[in-house]
mmCIF file of C-alpha atoms in Angstrom:
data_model
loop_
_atom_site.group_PDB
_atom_site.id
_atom_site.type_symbol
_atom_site.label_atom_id
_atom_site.label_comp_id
_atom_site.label_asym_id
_atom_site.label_seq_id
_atom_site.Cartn_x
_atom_site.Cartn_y
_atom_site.Cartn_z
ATOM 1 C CA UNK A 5 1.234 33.459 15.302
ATOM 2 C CA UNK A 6 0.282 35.775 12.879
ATOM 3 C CA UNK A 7 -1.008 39.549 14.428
ATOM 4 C CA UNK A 8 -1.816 42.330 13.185
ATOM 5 C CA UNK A 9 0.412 45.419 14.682
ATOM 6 C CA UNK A 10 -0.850 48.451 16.197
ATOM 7 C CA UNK A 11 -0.324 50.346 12.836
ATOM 8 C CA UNK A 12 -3.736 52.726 13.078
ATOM 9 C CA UNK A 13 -5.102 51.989 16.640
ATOM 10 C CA UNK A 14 -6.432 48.651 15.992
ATOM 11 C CA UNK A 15 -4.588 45.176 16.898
ATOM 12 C CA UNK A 16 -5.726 41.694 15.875
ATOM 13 C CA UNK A 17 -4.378 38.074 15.919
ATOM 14 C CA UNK A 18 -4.667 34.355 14.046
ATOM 15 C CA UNK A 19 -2.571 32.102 13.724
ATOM 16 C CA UNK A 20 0.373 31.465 10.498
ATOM 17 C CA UNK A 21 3.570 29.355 10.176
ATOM 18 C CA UNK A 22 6.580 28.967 8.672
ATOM 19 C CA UNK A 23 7.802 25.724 8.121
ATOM 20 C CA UNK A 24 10.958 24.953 8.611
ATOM 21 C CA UNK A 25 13.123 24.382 5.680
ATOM 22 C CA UNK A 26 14.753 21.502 5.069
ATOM 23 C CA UNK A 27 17.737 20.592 2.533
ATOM 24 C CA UNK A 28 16.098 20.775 -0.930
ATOM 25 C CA UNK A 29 17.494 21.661 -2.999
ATOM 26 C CA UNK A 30 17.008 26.114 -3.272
ATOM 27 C CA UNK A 31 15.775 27.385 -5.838
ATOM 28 C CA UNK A 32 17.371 31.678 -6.523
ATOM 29 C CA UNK A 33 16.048 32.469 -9.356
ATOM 30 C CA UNK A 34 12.801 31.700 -11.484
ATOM 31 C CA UNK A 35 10.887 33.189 -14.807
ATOM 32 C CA UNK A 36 8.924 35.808 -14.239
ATOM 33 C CA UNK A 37 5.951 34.708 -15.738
ATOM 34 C CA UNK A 38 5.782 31.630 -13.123
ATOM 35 C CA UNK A 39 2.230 30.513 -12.058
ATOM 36 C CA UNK A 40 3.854 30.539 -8.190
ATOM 37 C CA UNK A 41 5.213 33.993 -8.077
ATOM 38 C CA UNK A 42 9.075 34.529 -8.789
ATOM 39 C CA UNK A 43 11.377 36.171 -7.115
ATOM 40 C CA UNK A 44 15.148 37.779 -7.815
ATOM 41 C CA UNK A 45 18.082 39.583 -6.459
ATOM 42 C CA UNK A 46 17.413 42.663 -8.543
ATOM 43 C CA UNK A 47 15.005 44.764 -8.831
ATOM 44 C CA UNK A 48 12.015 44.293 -11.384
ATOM 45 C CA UNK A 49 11.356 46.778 -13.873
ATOM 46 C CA UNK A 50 7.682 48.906 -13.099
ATOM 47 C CA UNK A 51 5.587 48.297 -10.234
ATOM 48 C CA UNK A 52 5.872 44.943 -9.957
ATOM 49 C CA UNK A 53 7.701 43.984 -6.862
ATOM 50 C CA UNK A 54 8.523 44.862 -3.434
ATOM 51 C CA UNK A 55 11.341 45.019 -1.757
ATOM 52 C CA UNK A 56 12.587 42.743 0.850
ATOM 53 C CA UNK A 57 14.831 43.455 3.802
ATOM 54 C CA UNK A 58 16.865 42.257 6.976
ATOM 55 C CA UNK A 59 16.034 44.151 9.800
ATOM 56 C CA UNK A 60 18.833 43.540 12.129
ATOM 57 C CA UNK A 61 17.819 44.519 15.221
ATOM 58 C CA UNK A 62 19.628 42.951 17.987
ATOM 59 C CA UNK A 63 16.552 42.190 20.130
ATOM 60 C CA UNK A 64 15.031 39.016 17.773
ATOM 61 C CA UNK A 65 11.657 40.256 18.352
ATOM 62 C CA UNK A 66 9.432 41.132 15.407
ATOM 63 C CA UNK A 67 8.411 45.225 15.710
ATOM 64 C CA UNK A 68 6.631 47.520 13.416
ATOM 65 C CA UNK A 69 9.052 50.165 14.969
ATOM 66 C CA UNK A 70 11.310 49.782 12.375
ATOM 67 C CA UNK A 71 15.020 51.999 11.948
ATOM 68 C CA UNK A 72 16.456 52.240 8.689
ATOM 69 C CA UNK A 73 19.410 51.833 9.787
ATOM 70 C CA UNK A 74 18.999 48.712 10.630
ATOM 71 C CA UNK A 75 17.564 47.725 7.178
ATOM 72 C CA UNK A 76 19.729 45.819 5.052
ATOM 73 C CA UNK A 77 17.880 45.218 1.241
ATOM 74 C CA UNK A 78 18.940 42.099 0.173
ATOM 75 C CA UNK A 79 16.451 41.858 -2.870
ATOM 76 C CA UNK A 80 12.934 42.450 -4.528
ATOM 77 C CA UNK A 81 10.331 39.735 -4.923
ATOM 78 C CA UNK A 82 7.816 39.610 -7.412
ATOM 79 C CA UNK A 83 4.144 40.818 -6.073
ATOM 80 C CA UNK A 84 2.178 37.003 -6.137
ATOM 81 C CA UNK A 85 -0.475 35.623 -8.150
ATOM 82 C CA UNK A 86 -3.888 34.114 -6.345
ATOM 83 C CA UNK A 87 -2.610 30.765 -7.000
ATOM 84 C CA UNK A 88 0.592 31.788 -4.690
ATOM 85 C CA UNK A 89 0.566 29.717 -1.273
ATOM 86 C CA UNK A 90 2.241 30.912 1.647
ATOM 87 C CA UNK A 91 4.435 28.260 1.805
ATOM 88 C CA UNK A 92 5.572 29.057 -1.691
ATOM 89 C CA UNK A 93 5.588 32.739 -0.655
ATOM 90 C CA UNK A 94 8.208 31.369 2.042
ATOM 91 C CA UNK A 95 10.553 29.347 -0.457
ATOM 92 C CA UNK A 96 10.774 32.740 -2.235
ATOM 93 C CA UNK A 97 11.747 34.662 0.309
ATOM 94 C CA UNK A 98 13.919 32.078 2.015
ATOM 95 C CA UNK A 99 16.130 31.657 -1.272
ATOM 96 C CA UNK A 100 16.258 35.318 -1.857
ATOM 97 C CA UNK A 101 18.043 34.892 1.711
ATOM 98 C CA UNK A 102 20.214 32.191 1.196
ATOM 99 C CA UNK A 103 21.071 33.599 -2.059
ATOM 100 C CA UNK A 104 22.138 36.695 -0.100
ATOM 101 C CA UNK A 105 24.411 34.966 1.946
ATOM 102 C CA UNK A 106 25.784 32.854 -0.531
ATOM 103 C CA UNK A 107 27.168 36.444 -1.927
ATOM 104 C CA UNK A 108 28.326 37.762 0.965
ATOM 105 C CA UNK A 109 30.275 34.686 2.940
ATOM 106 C CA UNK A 110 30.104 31.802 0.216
ATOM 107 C CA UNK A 111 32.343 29.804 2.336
ATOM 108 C CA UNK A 112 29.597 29.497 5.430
ATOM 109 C CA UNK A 113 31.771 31.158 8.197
ATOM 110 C CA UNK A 114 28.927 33.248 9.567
ATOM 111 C CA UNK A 115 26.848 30.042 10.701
ATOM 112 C CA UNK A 116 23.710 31.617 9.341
ATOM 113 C CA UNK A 117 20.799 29.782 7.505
ATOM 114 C CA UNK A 118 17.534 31.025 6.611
ATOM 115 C CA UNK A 119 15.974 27.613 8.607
ATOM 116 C CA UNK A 120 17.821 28.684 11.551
ATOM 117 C CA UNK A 121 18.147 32.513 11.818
ATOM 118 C CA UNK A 122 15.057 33.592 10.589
ATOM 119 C CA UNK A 123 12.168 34.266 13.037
ATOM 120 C CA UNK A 124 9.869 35.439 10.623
ATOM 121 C CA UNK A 125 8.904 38.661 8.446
ATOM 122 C CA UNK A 126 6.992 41.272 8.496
ATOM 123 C CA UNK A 127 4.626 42.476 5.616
ATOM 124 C CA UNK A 128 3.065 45.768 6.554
ATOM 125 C CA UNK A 129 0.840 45.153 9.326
ATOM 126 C CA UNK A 130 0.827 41.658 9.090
ATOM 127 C CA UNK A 131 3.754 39.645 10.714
ATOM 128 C CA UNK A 132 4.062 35.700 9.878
ATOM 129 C CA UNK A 133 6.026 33.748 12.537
ATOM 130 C CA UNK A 134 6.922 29.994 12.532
ATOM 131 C CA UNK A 135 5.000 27.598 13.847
ATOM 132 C CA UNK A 136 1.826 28.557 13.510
ATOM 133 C CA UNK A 137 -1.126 28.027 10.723
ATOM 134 C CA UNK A 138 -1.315 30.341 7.578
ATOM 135 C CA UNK A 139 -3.230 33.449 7.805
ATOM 136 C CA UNK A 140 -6.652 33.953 6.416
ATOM 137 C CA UNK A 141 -5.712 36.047 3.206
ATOM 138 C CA UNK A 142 -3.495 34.718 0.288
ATOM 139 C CA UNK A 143 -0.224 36.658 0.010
ATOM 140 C CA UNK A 144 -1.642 38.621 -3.106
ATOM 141 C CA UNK A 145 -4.145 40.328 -0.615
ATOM 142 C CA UNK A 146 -0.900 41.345 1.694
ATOM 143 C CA UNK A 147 1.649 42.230 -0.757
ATOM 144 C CA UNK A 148 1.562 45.542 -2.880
ATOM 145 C CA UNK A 149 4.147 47.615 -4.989
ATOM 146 C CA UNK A 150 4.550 49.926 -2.087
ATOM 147 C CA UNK A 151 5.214 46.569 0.660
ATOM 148 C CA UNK A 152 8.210 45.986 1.885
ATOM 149 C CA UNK A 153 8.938 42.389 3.228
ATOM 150 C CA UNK A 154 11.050 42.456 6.058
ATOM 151 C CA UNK A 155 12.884 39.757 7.683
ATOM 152 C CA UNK A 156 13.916 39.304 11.183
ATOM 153 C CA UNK A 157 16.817 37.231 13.073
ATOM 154 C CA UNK A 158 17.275 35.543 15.839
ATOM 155 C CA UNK A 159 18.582 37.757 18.823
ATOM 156 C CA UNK A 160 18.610 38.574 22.539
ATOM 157 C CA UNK A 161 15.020 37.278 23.017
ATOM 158 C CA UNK A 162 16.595 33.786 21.274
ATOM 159 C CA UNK A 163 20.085 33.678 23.175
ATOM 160 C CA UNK A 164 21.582 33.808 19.887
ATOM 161 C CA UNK A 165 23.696 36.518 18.015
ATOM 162 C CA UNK A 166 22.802 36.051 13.988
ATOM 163 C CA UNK A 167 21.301 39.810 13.907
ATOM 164 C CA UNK A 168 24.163 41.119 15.623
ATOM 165 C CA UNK A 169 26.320 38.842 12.789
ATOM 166 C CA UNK A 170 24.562 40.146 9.824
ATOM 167 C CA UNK A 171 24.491 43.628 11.704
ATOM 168 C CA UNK A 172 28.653 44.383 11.945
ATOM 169 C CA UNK A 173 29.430 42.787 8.627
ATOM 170 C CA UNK A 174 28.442 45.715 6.526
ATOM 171 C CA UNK A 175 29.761 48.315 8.847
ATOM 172 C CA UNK A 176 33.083 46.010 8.400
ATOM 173 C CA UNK A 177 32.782 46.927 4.645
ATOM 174 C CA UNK A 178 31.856 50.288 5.182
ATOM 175 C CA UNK A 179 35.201 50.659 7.521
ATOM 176 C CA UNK A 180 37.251 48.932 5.152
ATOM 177 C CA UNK A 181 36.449 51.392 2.494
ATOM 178 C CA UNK A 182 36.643 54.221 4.466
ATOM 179 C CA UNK A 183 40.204 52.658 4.897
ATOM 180 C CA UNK A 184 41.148 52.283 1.152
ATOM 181 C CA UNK A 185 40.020 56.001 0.217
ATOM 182 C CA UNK A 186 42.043 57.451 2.677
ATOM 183 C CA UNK A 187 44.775 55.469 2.009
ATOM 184 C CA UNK A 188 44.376 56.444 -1.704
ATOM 185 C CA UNK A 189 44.037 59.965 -0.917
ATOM 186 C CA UNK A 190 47.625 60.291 1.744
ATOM 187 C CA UNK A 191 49.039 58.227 -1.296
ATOM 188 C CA UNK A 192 47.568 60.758 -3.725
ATOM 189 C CA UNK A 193 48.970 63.648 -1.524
ATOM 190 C CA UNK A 194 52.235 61.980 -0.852
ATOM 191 C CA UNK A 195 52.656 61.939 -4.881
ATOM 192 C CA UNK A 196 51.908 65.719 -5.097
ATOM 193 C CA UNK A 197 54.352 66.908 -2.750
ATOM 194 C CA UNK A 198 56.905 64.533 -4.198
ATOM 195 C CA UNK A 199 56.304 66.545 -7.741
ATOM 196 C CA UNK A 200 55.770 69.904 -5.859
ATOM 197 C CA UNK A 201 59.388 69.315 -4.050
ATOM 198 C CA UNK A 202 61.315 67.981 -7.348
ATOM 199 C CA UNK A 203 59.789 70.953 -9.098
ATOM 200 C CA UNK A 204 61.304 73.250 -6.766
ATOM 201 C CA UNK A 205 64.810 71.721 -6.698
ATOM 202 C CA UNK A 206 65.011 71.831 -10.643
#
């Protein structure tokens, strides 16, 4: 179901899917100057892309109260032509997400795929679900430079734990380095007192 969030007082609904994706064969990068809209894990130069997130909030409910920390960028997509559909518009965004995942756990041991974990996404104050009918603009009506797509995961609502998956894996990094540069930094200190002490004893 496709609604329109509260954003300025007003609230509206109609209907948009998501089909499900199957095993073709994905697709992570593509020229720019595609008819379809393209897509890629950096971002484009000038104004012609928005950015696309993970939100990882833990409840697996779609929200336009949105935390940046729980934002994870995981690419930019090129704004769409008229010609784009919104099924195209979800191949896109799909591969940008398995392409994403592919980086971060290219051997598969988080369990998560884009047919699976993703609820839907979020486009300013329009939020595409799965299984429902397309919405009544194209995508080039809904996306702008300053858009950002946002993705959301299965959660609480779903019994499952994919946005609390995605969610600790960064702060895993984040710990691990923390780790290293202090362990650099004792080993660092450690050498200076070492050349302090045989300086003394000369």
């Amino acid at each position: 179901m496709t609604r329109l969030l509260a954003g300025r007082g007003s609230r509206a609904s109609s209907q948009a899917s998501i089909p499900m994706l199957g095993d073709e064969e994905p697709v992570y990068e593509a020229p720019p100057s595609s008819a379809s809209g393209s897509y890629s894990s950096k971002r484009s130069s000038g104004c012609n892309s928005v950015k696309v997130t993970v939100n990882v909030d833990l409840k697996g409910t779609i929200s336009n109260a949105i935390c940046p920390d729980n934002e994870i960028i995981i690419g930019f997509l090129a704004i769409p032509g008229k010609e784009t559909t919104w099924e195209e518009l979800d191949q896109q965004i799909f591969s940008l997400f398995e392409a994403y995942i592919a980086r971060i756990d290219p051997d598969h041991h988080l369990g998560l795929h884009c047919s699976e974990s993703v609820i839907g996404y979020q486009m300013g104050d329009v939020v595409r679900e799965k299984g429902a009918t397309p919405p009544g603009q194209i995508p080039e009506d809904v996306l702008a430079p300053t858009t950002t797509v946002r993705m959301f995961l299965r959660g609480a609502a779903q019994h499952a734990v994919d946005s609390l998956v995605l969610e600790c894996l960064p702060r895993k990094q984040e710990d691990y380095s923390h780790i290293m540069e202090m362990f650099q930094n004792k080993l660092s200190q450690c050498s200076y007192i070492s050349e302090r002490f045989d300086c003394m004893t000369e």
